[in-house]
Tab-separated table of C-alpha atoms in Angstrom:
chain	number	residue	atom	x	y	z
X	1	UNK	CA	120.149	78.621	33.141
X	2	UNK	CA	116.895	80.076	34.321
X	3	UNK	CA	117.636	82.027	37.457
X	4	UNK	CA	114.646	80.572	39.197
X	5	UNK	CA	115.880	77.118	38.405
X	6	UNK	CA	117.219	74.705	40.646
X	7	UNK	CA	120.888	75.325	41.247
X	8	UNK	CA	121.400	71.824	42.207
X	9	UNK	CA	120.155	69.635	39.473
X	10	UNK	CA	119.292	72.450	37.004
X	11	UNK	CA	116.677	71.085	35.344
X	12	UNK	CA	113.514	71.647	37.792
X	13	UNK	CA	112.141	74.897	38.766
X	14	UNK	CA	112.895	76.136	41.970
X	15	UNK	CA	110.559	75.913	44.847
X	16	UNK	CA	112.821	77.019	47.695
X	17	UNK	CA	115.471	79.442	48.041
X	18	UNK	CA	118.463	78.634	50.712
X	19	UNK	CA	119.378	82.305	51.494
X	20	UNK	CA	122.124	81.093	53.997
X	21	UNK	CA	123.701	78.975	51.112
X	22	UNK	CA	122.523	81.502	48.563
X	23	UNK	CA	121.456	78.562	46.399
X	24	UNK	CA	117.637	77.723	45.010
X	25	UNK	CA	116.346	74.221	45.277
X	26	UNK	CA	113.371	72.491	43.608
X	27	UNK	CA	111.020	70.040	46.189
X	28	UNK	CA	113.416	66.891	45.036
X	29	UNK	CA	116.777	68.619	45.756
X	30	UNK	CA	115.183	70.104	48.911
X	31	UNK	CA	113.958	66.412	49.943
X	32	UNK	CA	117.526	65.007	49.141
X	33	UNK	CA	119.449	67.863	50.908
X	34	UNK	CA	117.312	67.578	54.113
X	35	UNK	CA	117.194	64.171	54.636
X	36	UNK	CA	121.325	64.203	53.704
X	37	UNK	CA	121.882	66.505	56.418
X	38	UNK	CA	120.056	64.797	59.109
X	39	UNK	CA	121.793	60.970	57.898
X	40	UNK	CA	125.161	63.662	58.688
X	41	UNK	CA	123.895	64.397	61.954
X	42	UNK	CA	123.163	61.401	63.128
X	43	UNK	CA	126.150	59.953	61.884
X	44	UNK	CA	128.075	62.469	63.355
X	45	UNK	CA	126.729	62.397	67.211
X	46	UNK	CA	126.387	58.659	66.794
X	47	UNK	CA	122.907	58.807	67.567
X	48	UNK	CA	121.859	55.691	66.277
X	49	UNK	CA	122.527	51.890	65.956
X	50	UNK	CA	121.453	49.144	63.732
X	51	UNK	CA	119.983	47.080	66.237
X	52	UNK	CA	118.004	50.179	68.042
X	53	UNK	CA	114.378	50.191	69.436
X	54	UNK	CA	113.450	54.109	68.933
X	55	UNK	CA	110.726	55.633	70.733
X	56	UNK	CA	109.766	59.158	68.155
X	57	UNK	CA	108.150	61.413	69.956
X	58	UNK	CA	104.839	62.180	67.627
X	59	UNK	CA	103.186	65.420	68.524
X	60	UNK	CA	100.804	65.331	65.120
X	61	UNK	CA	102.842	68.410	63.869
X	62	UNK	CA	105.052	69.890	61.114
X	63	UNK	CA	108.632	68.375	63.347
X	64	UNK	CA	107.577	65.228	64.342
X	65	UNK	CA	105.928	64.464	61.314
X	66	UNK	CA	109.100	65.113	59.116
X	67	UNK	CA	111.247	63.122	61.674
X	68	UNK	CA	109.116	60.155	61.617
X	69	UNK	CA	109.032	60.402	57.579
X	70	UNK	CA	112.750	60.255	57.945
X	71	UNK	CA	113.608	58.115	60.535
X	72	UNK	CA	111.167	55.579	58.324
X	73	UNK	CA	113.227	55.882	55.372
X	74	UNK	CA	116.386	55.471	57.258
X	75	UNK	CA	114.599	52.162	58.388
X	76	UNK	CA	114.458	50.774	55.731
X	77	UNK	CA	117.860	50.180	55.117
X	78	UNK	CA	118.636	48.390	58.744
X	79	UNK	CA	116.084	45.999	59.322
X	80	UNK	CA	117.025	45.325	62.609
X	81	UNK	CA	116.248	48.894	63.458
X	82	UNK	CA	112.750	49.411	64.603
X	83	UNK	CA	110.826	52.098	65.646
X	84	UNK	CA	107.825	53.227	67.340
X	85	UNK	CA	105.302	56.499	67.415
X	86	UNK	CA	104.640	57.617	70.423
X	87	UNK	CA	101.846	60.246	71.108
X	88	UNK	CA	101.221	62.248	74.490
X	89	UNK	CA	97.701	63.185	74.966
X	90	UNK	CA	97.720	65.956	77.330
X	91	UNK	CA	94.147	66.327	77.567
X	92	UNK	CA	93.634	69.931	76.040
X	93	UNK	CA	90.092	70.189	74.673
X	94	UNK	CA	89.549	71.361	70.883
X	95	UNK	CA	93.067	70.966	70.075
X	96	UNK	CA	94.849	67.465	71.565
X	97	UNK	CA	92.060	65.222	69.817
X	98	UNK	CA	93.119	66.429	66.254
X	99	UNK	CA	96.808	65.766	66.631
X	100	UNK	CA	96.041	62.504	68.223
X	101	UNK	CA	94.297	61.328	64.899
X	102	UNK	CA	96.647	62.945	62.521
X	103	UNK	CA	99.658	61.537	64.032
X	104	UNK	CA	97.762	57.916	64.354
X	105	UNK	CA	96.706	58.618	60.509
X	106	UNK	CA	100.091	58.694	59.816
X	107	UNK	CA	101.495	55.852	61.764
X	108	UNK	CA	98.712	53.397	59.797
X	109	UNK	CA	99.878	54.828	56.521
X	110	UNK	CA	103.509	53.843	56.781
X	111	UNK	CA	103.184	51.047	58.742
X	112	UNK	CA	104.692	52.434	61.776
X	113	UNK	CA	103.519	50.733	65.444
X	114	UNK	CA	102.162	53.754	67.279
X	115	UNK	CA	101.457	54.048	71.057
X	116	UNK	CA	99.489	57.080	72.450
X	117	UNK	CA	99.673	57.514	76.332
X	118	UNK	CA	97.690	60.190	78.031
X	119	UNK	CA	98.086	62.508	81.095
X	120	UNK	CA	94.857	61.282	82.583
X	121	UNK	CA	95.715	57.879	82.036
X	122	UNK	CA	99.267	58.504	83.693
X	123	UNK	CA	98.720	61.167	86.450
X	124	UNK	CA	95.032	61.236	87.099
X	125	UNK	CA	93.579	63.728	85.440
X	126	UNK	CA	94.705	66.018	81.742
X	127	UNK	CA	95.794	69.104	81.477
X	128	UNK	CA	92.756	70.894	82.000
X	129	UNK	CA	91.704	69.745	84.642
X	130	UNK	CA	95.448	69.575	86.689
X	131	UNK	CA	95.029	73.580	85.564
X	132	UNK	CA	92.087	74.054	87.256
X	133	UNK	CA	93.102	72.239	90.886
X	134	UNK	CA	96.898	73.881	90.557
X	135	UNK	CA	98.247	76.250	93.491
X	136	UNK	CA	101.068	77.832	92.272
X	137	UNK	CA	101.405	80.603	89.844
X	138	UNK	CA	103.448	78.845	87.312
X	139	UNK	CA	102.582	78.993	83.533
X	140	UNK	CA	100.769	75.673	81.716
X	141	UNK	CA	103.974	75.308	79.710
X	142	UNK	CA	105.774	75.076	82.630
X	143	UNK	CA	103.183	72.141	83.779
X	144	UNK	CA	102.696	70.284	80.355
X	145	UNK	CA	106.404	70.554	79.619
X	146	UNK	CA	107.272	68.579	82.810
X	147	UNK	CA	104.184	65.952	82.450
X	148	UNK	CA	105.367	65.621	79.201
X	149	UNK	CA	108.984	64.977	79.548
X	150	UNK	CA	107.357	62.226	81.722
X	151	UNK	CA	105.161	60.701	79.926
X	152	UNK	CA	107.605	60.118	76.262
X	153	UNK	CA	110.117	58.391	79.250
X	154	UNK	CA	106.731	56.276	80.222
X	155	UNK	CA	105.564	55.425	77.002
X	156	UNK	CA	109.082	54.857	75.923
X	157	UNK	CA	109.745	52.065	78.539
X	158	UNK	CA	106.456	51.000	77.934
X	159	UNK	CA	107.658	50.032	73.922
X	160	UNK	CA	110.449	48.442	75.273
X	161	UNK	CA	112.637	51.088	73.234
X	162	UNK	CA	116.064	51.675	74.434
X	163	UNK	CA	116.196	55.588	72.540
X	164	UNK	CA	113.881	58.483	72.301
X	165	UNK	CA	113.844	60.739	69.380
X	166	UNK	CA	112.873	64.339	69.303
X	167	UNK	CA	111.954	66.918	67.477
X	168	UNK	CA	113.592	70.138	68.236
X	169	UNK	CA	115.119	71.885	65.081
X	170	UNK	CA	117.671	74.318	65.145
X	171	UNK	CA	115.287	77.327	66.253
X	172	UNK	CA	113.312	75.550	69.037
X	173	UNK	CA	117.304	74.802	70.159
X	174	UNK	CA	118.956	78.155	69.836
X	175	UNK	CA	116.107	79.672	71.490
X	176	UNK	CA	116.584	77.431	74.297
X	177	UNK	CA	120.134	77.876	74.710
X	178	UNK	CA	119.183	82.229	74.764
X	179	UNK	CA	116.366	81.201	77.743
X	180	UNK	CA	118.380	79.895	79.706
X	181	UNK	CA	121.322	82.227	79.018
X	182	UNK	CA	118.486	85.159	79.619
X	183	UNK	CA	116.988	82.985	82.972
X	184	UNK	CA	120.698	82.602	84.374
X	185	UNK	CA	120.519	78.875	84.191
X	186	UNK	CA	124.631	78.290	83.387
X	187	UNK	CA	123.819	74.407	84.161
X	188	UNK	CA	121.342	73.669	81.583
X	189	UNK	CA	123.327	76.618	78.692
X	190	UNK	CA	126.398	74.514	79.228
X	191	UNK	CA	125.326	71.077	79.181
X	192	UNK	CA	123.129	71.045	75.830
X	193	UNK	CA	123.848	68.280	73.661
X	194	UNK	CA	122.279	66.521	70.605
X	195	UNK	CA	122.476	63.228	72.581
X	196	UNK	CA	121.541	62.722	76.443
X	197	UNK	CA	122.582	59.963	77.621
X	198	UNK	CA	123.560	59.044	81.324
X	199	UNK	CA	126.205	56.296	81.418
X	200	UNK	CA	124.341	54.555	84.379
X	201	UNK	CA	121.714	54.032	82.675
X	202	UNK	CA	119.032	56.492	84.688
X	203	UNK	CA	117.046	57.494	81.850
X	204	UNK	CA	116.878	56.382	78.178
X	205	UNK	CA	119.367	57.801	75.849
X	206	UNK	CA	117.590	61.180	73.855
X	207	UNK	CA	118.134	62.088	70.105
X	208	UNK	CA	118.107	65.117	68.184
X	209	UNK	CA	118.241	64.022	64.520
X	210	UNK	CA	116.700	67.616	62.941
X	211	UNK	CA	119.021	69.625	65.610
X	212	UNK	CA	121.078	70.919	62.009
X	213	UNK	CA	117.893	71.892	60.368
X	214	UNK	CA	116.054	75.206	60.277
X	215	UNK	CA	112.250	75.198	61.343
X	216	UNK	CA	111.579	77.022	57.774
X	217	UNK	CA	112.956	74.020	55.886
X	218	UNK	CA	110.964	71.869	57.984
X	219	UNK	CA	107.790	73.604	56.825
X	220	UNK	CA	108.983	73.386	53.530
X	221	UNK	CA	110.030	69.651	53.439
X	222	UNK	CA	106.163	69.114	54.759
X	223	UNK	CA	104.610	70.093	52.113
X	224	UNK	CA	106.758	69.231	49.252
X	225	UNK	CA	105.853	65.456	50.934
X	226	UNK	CA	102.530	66.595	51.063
X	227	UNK	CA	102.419	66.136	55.509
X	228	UNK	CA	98.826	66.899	56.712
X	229	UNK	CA	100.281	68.486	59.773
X	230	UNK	CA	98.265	70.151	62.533
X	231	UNK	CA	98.513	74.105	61.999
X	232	UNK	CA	96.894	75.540	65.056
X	233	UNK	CA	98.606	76.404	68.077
X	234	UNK	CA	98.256	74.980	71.507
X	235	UNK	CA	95.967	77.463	73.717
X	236	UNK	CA	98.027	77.739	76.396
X	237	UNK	CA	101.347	78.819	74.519
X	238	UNK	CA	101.683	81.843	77.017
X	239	UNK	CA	105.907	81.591	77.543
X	240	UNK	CA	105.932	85.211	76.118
X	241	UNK	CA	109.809	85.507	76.580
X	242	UNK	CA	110.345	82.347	74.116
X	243	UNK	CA	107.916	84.018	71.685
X	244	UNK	CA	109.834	87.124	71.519
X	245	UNK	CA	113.446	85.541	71.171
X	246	UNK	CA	111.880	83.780	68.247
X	247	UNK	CA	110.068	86.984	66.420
X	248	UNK	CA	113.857	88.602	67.345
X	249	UNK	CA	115.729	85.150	65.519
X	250	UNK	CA	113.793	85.160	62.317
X	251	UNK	CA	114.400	89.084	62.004
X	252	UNK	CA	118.267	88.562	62.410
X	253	UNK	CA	118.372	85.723	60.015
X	254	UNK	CA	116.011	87.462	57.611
X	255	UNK	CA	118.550	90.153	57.944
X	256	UNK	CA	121.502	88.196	58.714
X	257	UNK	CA	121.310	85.007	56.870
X	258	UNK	CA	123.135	82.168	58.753
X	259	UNK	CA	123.470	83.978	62.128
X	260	UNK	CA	121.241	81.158	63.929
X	261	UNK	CA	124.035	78.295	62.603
X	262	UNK	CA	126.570	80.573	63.991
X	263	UNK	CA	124.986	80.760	67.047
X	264	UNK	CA	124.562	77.059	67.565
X	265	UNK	CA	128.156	76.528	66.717
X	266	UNK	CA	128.328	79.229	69.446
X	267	UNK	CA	126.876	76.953	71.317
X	268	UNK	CA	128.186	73.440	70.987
X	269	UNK	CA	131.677	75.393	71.409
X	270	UNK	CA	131.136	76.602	74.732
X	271	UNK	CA	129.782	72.994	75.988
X	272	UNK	CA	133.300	71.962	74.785
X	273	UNK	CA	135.108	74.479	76.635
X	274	UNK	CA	133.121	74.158	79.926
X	275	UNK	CA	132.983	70.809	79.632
X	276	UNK	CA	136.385	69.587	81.773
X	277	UNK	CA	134.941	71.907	84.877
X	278	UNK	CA	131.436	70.405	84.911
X	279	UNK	CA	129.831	69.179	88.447
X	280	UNK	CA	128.825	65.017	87.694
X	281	UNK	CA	124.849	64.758	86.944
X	282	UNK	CA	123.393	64.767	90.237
X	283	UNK	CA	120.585	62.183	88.862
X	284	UNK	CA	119.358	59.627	91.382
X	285	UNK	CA	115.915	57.362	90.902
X	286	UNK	CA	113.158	59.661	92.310
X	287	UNK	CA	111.949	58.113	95.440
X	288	UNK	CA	107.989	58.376	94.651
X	289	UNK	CA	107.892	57.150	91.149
X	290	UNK	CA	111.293	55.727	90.270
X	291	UNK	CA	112.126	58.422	87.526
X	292	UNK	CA	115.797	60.185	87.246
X	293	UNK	CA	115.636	63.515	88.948
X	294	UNK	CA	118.618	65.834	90.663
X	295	UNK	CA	116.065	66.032	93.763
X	296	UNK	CA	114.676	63.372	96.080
X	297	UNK	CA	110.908	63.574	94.463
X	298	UNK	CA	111.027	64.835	90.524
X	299	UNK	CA	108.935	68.151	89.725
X	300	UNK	CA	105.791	65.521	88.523
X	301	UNK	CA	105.646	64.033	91.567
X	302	UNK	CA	105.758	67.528	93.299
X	303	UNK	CA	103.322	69.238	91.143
X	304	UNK	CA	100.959	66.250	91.578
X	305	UNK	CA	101.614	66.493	95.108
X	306	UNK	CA	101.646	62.816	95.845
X	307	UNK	CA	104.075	60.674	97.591
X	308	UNK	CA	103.400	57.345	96.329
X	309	UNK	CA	104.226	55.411	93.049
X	310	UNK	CA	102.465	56.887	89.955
X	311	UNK	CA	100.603	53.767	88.502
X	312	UNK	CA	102.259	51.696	85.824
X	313	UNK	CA	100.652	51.552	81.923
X	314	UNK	CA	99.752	48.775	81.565
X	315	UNK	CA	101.516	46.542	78.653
């Protein structure tokens, strides 16, 4: 056999090399293998059900992109599933407006109902211009990330969908799990899991289908499906100590093939073990806007310093 064959099916050439598995796949193998692994994961964490209404968070890049493509497939064969795009438009100039027409691109093409929601529309004003009023020193990653969280629950609700489906590979989750390790938040390292859910019902139950699959793969499943995924990064991508943990990452698994799996396994073990001893969820409706928060007013409500409901999207 060819040594840059596939080692799966042997007959293609190879197109990407698994150095963790030490194997070499060609773009079909790579396809199957991916989309294997995240049917696995789901069926594992039982993050899914036939009759589900799921909300996919739909950023216009490289992750949601791939999710959507296989959350689609996976639609096919349970009817009564249904799903539906959602798209946050945080009102960053230059660089929102492409995503926003890639990701609704994308919806049209497959056939997929797709709802974009937008900061102004939500809170008052985008991102922009909430950066320029802002009195505290925090970063706009800090902001978005909170106006964001909001906004998928929003537009979620809106859809009438009953789950919310993210993103976040195995990278974005391992980094994570070292932030908060690093930032001395032992409530959030502990209590990571691939599903969220809160048994009273607070907040819509959240999914991490790709939370098995390297960000590298990811990249590489895009374009062997030929995704027209937005490349450029968002200006304001200033959390420096997340940017190093990831250079550090890829150099250990460059070096160390595998060591990020072992670390999430690291991980998931530790929520095991500390689970018995943890506190209940503090969660109670927010008493501005009506959304779950440990505190009496949620961090939106705060940084929007308001005290009054948030106005409802319209259906």
């Amino acid at each position: 056999m060819d040594p840059r064959s596939c080692t799966v099916c042997k007959r293609h050439p190879g197109y990407f090399r698994r150095e963790y598995e030490g194997s070499v796949l060609c773009k079909s193998c790579l396809r199957d293998s991916l989309e294997r692994k995240v049917r696995r994961t789901i069926s594992h964490w039982d993050m899914l059900a036939p009759d589900d209404h799921v909300a996919v968070a739909v950023s216009g890049g490289k992750d949601s992109l791939t999710l959507l493509m296989i959350l689609h497939k996976l639609e096919k064969r349970f009817p009564r599933t249904r799903i539906t795009a959602v798209t946050v438009d945080e009102g960053i100039a230059g660089y929102r407006e492409e995503a926003v027409d890639i990701a609704t691109k994308y919806c049209k093409d497959l056939g997929i109902e797709h709802e974009v929601v937008s900061f102004e529309e939500l809170f008052g004003y985008g991102l922009d211009d909430f950066l320029k009023r802002k009195q505290e020193r925090m970063t706009a990653c800090s902001y978005c990330g909170v106006f964001r969280r909001k906004a998928i629950n929003l537009a979620a609700k809106k859809v009438g969908a009953n789950k919310i489906a993210t993103a976040h590979n195995l990278d974005d989750i391992v980094q994570t799990y070292l932030l908060n390790l690093f930032q001395g938040d032992a409530d959030r390292f502990v209590r990571f899991s691939p599903v969220l859910k809160d048994p009273r019902g607070l907040f819509l139950t959240r999914v991490k289908p790709l939370c098995d699959i390297p960000e590298r793969e990811i990249v590489m499943y895009g374009y062997a499906e030929d995704l027209q995924f937005q490349t450029a990064s968002c200006p304001y991508m200033t959390e420096a100590l997340r940017n190093e943990l990831r250079s550090v990452l890829n150099k250990l698994e460059l070096a160390h093939p595998g060591v990020t799996f072992s670390a999430y396994r690291a991980m998931l073990r530790l929520r095991t073990l500390a689970e018995p001893n943890l506190a209940p969820s503090r969660l109670q409706p927010c008493k501005s806007c009506g959304e779950p928060t440990p505190f009496e007013i949620c961090e939106a409500c705060k940084m929007q310093g308001i005290n009054s409901v948030i106005p409802e999207i319209s259906a």
